[in-house]
Amino acid sequence: GSTHVEGSRRSGAGDVEGNAGVTVRGNTELAWLAGFLDADGWVSISRHTQRYSACAGFVTTSVKTKNRIAELLDKYGSKYLVHLRSPNNPRHTPRYDFEIRGLERVRVFLKLVLPYLVTKLEEAELALKFIDSRLGGRKWQPYSEAELTIARRVSELKRERGHKTRPLASGLGSWVEEAGELVAPQIQ
């Protein structure tokens, strides 16, 4: 069921030199959440029917970890869904899938963890550019070439890390992969 509808260096006194070289106030809770996103999470821009959507999330099989993630997301005002996925094989452990969807919700979450991200930093920065573009007056406009390029780059980064996605064939312009199939962009 669902609950809601919706590498840093220390520089002293709890401060952390973030990934952009900016000193930020150290927050071990957000650093832990960012580390979990880096290890067992995702940031993506996916296409559903005619719309692209930014999303982020986590996967865990630990009830204790699930509870801690939910506690921190609640504490910092990040809206999410969590799904219990029961395996068909009784020898496998059930897993909890956290999803953060929606431009503003993903923006809130990514801005919380961005100073602490390492592995998924580039995806998070690109997703924030995409979100800022869409929320900056383009939400109901056709997708720009820059936005489509961002979506492609996020997909490429996932493949570079070994995520099981098929590379986009060359010469397909702004096509993206969705559910294992190549999908044409919205016609502008």
PDB file of C-alpha atoms in Angstrom:
ATOM      1  CA  GLY A   1       0.000   0.000   0.000  1.00  0.00           C
ATOM      2  CA  SER A   2       0.911   3.658  -0.191  1.00  0.00           C
ATOM      3  CA  THR A   3       1.399   6.018   2.690  1.00  0.00           C
ATOM      4  CA  HIS A   4       1.205   9.460   1.044  1.00  0.00           C
ATOM      5  CA  VAL A   5      -0.486  10.811  -2.011  1.00  0.00           C
ATOM      6  CA  GLU A   6       1.813  12.895  -2.861  1.00  0.00           C
ATOM      7  CA  GLY A   7      31.213  12.876  -0.779  1.00  0.00           C
ATOM      8  CA  SER A   8      31.779  15.764   1.137  1.00  0.00           C
ATOM      9  CA  ARG A   9      34.630  17.026   3.251  1.00  0.00           C
ATOM     10  CA  ARG A  10      34.252  18.448   6.727  1.00  0.00           C
ATOM     11  CA  SER A  11      35.578  21.956   7.144  1.00  0.00           C
ATOM     12  CA  GLY A  12      34.867  22.349  10.853  1.00  0.00           C
ATOM     13  CA  ALA A  13      32.048  23.104  13.295  1.00  0.00           C
ATOM     14  CA  GLY A  14      29.507  20.950  11.481  1.00  0.00           C
ATOM     15  CA  ASP A  15      30.080  22.613   8.111  1.00  0.00           C
ATOM     16  CA  VAL A  16      30.491  20.484   5.000  1.00  0.00           C
ATOM     17  CA  GLU A  17      32.197  21.456   1.776  1.00  0.00           C
ATOM     18  CA  GLY A  18      29.499  20.454  -0.671  1.00  0.00           C
ATOM     19  CA  ASN A  19      29.982  19.029  -4.133  1.00  0.00           C
ATOM     20  CA  ALA A  20      29.982  22.512  -5.678  1.00  0.00           C
ATOM     21  CA  GLY A  21      32.810  23.688  -3.402  1.00  0.00           C
ATOM     22  CA  VAL A  22      30.341  25.671  -1.301  1.00  0.00           C
ATOM     23  CA  THR A  23      30.418  25.257   2.456  1.00  0.00           C
ATOM     24  CA  VAL A  24      27.003  24.190   3.713  1.00  0.00           C
ATOM     25  CA  ARG A  25      25.809  23.461   7.212  1.00  0.00           C
ATOM     26  CA  GLY A  26      26.420  19.792   7.900  1.00  0.00           C
ATOM     27  CA  ASN A  27      23.244  17.784   8.200  1.00  0.00           C
ATOM     28  CA  THR A  28      23.890  14.110   8.783  1.00  0.00           C
ATOM     29  CA  GLU A  29      20.248  13.213   8.131  1.00  0.00           C
ATOM     30  CA  LEU A  30      20.222  14.760   4.662  1.00  0.00           C
ATOM     31  CA  ALA A  31      23.719  13.420   3.983  1.00  0.00           C
ATOM     32  CA  TRP A  32      22.473   9.907   4.865  1.00  0.00           C
ATOM     33  CA  LEU A  33      19.427  10.348   2.608  1.00  0.00           C
ATOM     34  CA  ALA A  34      21.681  11.559  -0.238  1.00  0.00           C
ATOM     35  CA  GLY A  35      23.994   8.599   0.300  1.00  0.00           C
ATOM     36  CA  PHE A  36      21.049   6.255   0.106  1.00  0.00           C
ATOM     37  CA  LEU A  37      19.907   7.941  -3.114  1.00  0.00           C
ATOM     38  CA  ASP A  38      23.433   7.574  -4.525  1.00  0.00           C
ATOM     39  CA  ALA A  39      23.516   3.863  -3.627  1.00  0.00           C
ATOM     40  CA  ASP A  40      19.954   2.539  -3.952  1.00  0.00           C
ATOM     41  CA  GLY A  41      17.987   5.287  -5.610  1.00  0.00           C
ATOM     42  CA  TRP A  42      17.354   6.990  -8.893  1.00  0.00           C
ATOM     43  CA  VAL A  43      16.767  10.369 -10.481  1.00  0.00           C
ATOM     44  CA  SER A  44      15.150  10.341 -13.899  1.00  0.00           C
ATOM     45  CA  ILE A  45      13.121  12.185 -16.456  1.00  0.00           C
ATOM     46  CA  SER A  46      10.677   9.725 -17.941  1.00  0.00           C
ATOM     47  CA  ARG A  47       7.958   9.970 -20.519  1.00  0.00           C
ATOM     48  CA  HIS A  48       4.378   8.941 -19.855  1.00  0.00           C
ATOM     49  CA  THR A  49       2.006   9.296 -22.815  1.00  0.00           C
ATOM     50  CA  GLN A  50       2.688  12.826 -24.125  1.00  0.00           C
ATOM     51  CA  ARG A  51       4.314  14.250 -20.957  1.00  0.00           C
ATOM     52  CA  TYR A  52       7.786  14.031 -19.471  1.00  0.00           C
ATOM     53  CA  SER A  53       8.072  13.786 -15.719  1.00  0.00           C
ATOM     54  CA  ALA A  54      10.945  14.244 -13.323  1.00  0.00           C
ATOM     55  CA  CYS A  55      11.053  11.652 -10.578  1.00  0.00           C
ATOM     56  CA  ALA A  56      13.329  10.351  -7.870  1.00  0.00           C
ATOM     57  CA  GLY A  57      13.118   7.430  -5.513  1.00  0.00           C
ATOM     58  CA  PHE A  58      14.656   4.664  -3.467  1.00  0.00           C
ATOM     59  CA  VAL A  59      14.369   0.906  -3.110  1.00  0.00           C
ATOM     60  CA  THR A  60      14.938  -0.998   0.121  1.00  0.00           C
ATOM     61  CA  THR A  61      14.092  -4.390   1.545  1.00  0.00           C
ATOM     62  CA  SER A  62      14.661  -3.266   5.137  1.00  0.00           C
ATOM     63  CA  VAL A  63      11.629  -2.240   7.193  1.00  0.00           C
ATOM     64  CA  LYS A  64      13.932  -0.252   9.479  1.00  0.00           C
ATOM     65  CA  THR A  65      15.416   1.628   6.522  1.00  0.00           C
ATOM     66  CA  LYS A  66      11.952   2.172   5.012  1.00  0.00           C
ATOM     67  CA  ASN A  67      10.782   3.713   8.280  1.00  0.00           C
ATOM     68  CA  ARG A  68      13.852   5.957   8.490  1.00  0.00           C
ATOM     69  CA  ILE A  69      13.475   7.184   4.903  1.00  0.00           C
ATOM     70  CA  ALA A  70       9.778   7.941   5.523  1.00  0.00           C
ATOM     71  CA  GLU A  71      10.621   9.731   8.775  1.00  0.00           C
ATOM     72  CA  LEU A  72      13.207  11.952   7.070  1.00  0.00           C
ATOM     73  CA  LEU A  73      11.071  12.700   4.010  1.00  0.00           C
ATOM     74  CA  ASP A  74       8.208  13.667   6.336  1.00  0.00           C
ATOM     75  CA  LYS A  75      10.474  15.759   8.540  1.00  0.00           C
ATOM     76  CA  TYR A  76      11.855  17.767   5.619  1.00  0.00           C
ATOM     77  CA  GLY A  77       8.502  18.170   3.845  1.00  0.00           C
ATOM     78  CA  SER A  78       9.167  15.958   0.846  1.00  0.00           C
ATOM     79  CA  LYS A  79       5.971  14.308  -0.451  1.00  0.00           C
ATOM     80  CA  TYR A  80       6.246  10.727  -1.672  1.00  0.00           C
ATOM     81  CA  LEU A  81       4.545   7.424  -2.377  1.00  0.00           C
ATOM     82  CA  VAL A  82       5.797   4.118  -1.013  1.00  0.00           C
ATOM     83  CA  HIS A  83       4.759   0.799  -2.510  1.00  0.00           C
ATOM     84  CA  LEU A  84       5.255  -2.640  -0.993  1.00  0.00           C
ATOM     85  CA  ARG A  85       6.304  -5.023  -3.755  1.00  0.00           C
ATOM     86  CA  SER A  86       5.686  -8.624  -2.770  1.00  0.00           C
ATOM     87  CA  PRO A  87       7.829 -11.103  -4.705  1.00  0.00           C
ATOM     88  CA  ASN A  88       6.327 -14.110  -6.465  1.00  0.00           C
ATOM     89  CA  ASN A  89       9.087 -16.292  -5.058  1.00  0.00           C
ATOM     90  CA  PRO A  90       8.577 -16.798  -1.294  1.00  0.00           C
ATOM     91  CA  ARG A  91      12.372 -17.049  -0.829  1.00  0.00           C
ATOM     92  CA  HIS A  92      12.772 -13.437  -1.992  1.00  0.00           C
ATOM     93  CA  THR A  93      12.393 -10.489   0.361  1.00  0.00           C
ATOM     94  CA  PRO A  94       9.571  -7.978  -0.149  1.00  0.00           C
ATOM     95  CA  ARG A  95      10.804  -4.546  -1.164  1.00  0.00           C
ATOM     96  CA  TYR A  96       9.647  -1.011  -0.586  1.00  0.00           C
ATOM     97  CA  ASP A  97       9.720   1.384  -3.536  1.00  0.00           C
ATOM     98  CA  PHE A  98       9.676   5.094  -2.666  1.00  0.00           C
ATOM     99  CA  GLU A  99       8.648   7.459  -5.465  1.00  0.00           C
ATOM    100  CA  ILE A 100       8.816  11.226  -5.508  1.00  0.00           C
ATOM    101  CA  ARG A 101       6.940  12.539  -8.542  1.00  0.00           C
ATOM    102  CA  GLY A 102       5.840  15.913  -9.790  1.00  0.00           C
ATOM    103  CA  LEU A 103       7.994  18.860 -10.755  1.00  0.00           C
ATOM    104  CA  GLU A 104       7.683  20.833  -7.519  1.00  0.00           C
ATOM    105  CA  ARG A 105       7.951  17.750  -5.251  1.00  0.00           C
ATOM    106  CA  VAL A 106      11.089  16.498  -6.993  1.00  0.00           C
ATOM    107  CA  ARG A 107      12.559  20.009  -6.877  1.00  0.00           C
ATOM    108  CA  VAL A 108      12.031  20.223  -3.097  1.00  0.00           C
ATOM    109  CA  PHE A 109      13.636  16.820  -2.543  1.00  0.00           C
ATOM    110  CA  LEU A 110      16.625  17.343  -4.843  1.00  0.00           C
ATOM    111  CA  LYS A 111      17.455  20.724  -3.347  1.00  0.00           C
ATOM    112  CA  LEU A 112      17.569  19.080   0.090  1.00  0.00           C
ATOM    113  CA  VAL A 113      20.063  16.382  -0.904  1.00  0.00           C
ATOM    114  CA  LEU A 114      22.003  18.106  -3.707  1.00  0.00           C
ATOM    115  CA  PRO A 115      24.928  19.379  -1.550  1.00  0.00           C
ATOM    116  CA  TYR A 116      25.639  15.797  -0.427  1.00  0.00           C
ATOM    117  CA  LEU A 117      25.232  13.849  -3.695  1.00  0.00           C
ATOM    118  CA  VAL A 118      28.186  12.249  -5.439  1.00  0.00           C
ATOM    119  CA  THR A 119      27.118   9.430  -7.784  1.00  0.00           C
ATOM    120  CA  LYS A 120      23.806  10.928  -8.888  1.00  0.00           C
ATOM    121  CA  LEU A 121      24.894  14.564  -8.744  1.00  0.00           C
ATOM    122  CA  GLU A 122      24.831  15.181 -12.492  1.00  0.00           C
ATOM    123  CA  GLU A 123      21.387  13.585 -12.884  1.00  0.00           C
ATOM    124  CA  ALA A 124      20.064  15.721 -10.015  1.00  0.00           C
ATOM    125  CA  GLU A 125      21.522  18.925 -11.475  1.00  0.00           C
ATOM    126  CA  LEU A 126      20.072  18.124 -14.900  1.00  0.00           C
ATOM    127  CA  ALA A 127      16.682  17.239 -13.426  1.00  0.00           C
ATOM    128  CA  LEU A 128      16.648  20.579 -11.588  1.00  0.00           C
ATOM    129  CA  LYS A 129      17.437  22.410 -14.864  1.00  0.00           C
ATOM    130  CA  PHE A 130      14.568  20.554 -16.542  1.00  0.00           C
ATOM    131  CA  ILE A 131      12.222  21.347 -13.639  1.00  0.00           C
ATOM    132  CA  ASP A 132      13.247  25.015 -13.514  1.00  0.00           C
ATOM    133  CA  SER A 133      12.639  25.318 -17.254  1.00  0.00           C
ATOM    134  CA  ARG A 134       9.192  23.729 -17.029  1.00  0.00           C
ATOM    135  CA  LEU A 135       8.124  25.675 -13.950  1.00  0.00           C
ATOM    136  CA  GLY A 136       9.610  28.896 -15.316  1.00  0.00           C
ATOM    137  CA  GLY A 137       6.639  29.473 -17.587  1.00  0.00           C
ATOM    138  CA  ARG A 138       7.056  26.492 -19.928  1.00  0.00           C
ATOM    139  CA  LYS A 139       4.914  23.971 -18.041  1.00  0.00           C
ATOM    140  CA  TRP A 140       2.214  23.831 -20.734  1.00  0.00           C
ATOM    141  CA  GLN A 141       4.462  24.635 -23.700  1.00  0.00           C
ATOM    142  CA  PRO A 142       5.913  22.054 -26.104  1.00  0.00           C
ATOM    143  CA  TYR A 143       9.239  20.651 -24.946  1.00  0.00           C
ATOM    144  CA  SER A 144      12.260  22.632 -26.075  1.00  0.00           C
ATOM    145  CA  GLU A 145      15.251  20.964 -27.680  1.00  0.00           C
ATOM    146  CA  ALA A 146      17.232  21.819 -24.519  1.00  0.00           C
ATOM    147  CA  GLU A 147      14.687  19.997 -22.337  1.00  0.00           C
ATOM    148  CA  LEU A 148      14.730  16.946 -24.610  1.00  0.00           C
ATOM    149  CA  THR A 149      18.542  16.981 -24.558  1.00  0.00           C
ATOM    150  CA  ILE A 150      18.450  16.975 -20.753  1.00  0.00           C
ATOM    151  CA  ALA A 151      16.099  13.962 -20.767  1.00  0.00           C
ATOM    152  CA  ARG A 152      18.452  12.091 -23.127  1.00  0.00           C
ATOM    153  CA  ARG A 153      21.520  12.927 -21.032  1.00  0.00           C
ATOM    154  CA  VAL A 154      19.901  11.663 -17.827  1.00  0.00           C
ATOM    155  CA  SER A 155      19.104   8.393 -19.617  1.00  0.00           C
ATOM    156  CA  GLU A 156      22.713   8.162 -20.876  1.00  0.00           C
ATOM    157  CA  LEU A 157      24.105   8.676 -17.374  1.00  0.00           C
ATOM    158  CA  LYS A 158      22.015   5.800 -16.067  1.00  0.00           C
ATOM    159  CA  ARG A 159      23.307   3.523 -18.831  1.00  0.00           C
ATOM    160  CA  GLU A 160      26.916   4.579 -18.142  1.00  0.00           C
ATOM    161  CA  ARG A 161      26.494   3.322 -14.573  1.00  0.00           C
ATOM    162  CA  GLY A 162      25.166  -0.010 -15.784  1.00  0.00           C
ATOM    163  CA  HIS A 163      21.449   0.672 -15.460  1.00  0.00           C
ATOM    164  CA  LYS A 164      19.660  -1.713 -17.785  1.00  0.00           C
ATOM    165  CA  THR A 165      18.444   0.598 -20.516  1.00  0.00           C
ATOM    166  CA  ARG A 166      18.973   0.196 -24.220  1.00  0.00           C
ATOM    167  CA  PRO A 167      21.137   2.910 -25.834  1.00  0.00           C
ATOM    168  CA  LEU A 168      19.198   5.212 -28.104  1.00  0.00           C
ATOM    169  CA  ALA A 169      19.981   4.582 -31.753  1.00  0.00           C
ATOM    170  CA  SER A 170      21.802   7.395 -33.511  1.00  0.00           C
ATOM    171  CA  GLY A 171      19.872   9.529 -35.951  1.00  0.00           C
ATOM    172  CA  LEU A 172      16.619   9.296 -34.005  1.00  0.00           C
ATOM    173  CA  GLY A 173      16.657  12.920 -32.961  1.00  0.00           C
ATOM    174  CA  SER A 174      14.829  13.450 -29.686  1.00  0.00           C
ATOM    175  CA  TRP A 175      13.522   9.936 -29.181  1.00  0.00           C
ATOM    176  CA  VAL A 176      13.693   8.542 -25.655  1.00  0.00           C
ATOM    177  CA  GLU A 177      13.342   5.141 -24.094  1.00  0.00           C
ATOM    178  CA  GLU A 178      10.231   4.282 -22.114  1.00  0.00           C
ATOM    179  CA  ALA A 179       9.518   0.847 -20.674  1.00  0.00           C
ATOM    180  CA  GLY A 180      12.109  -0.715 -22.966  1.00  0.00           C
ATOM    181  CA  GLU A 181      10.726   0.858 -26.163  1.00  0.00           C
ATOM    182  CA  LEU A 182      11.862   3.860 -28.157  1.00  0.00           C
ATOM    183  CA  VAL A 183       9.240   6.610 -28.088  1.00  0.00           C
ATOM    184  CA  ALA A 184       9.052   9.687 -30.315  1.00  0.00           C
ATOM    185  CA  PRO A 185       8.973  13.095 -28.645  1.00  0.00           C
ATOM    186  CA  GLN A 186       5.897  15.275 -28.515  1.00  0.00           C
ATOM    187  CA  ILE A 187       5.414  16.905 -31.918  1.00  0.00           C
ATOM    188  CA  GLN A 188       6.064  20.628 -31.704  1.00  0.00           C
TER     189      GLN A 188
END
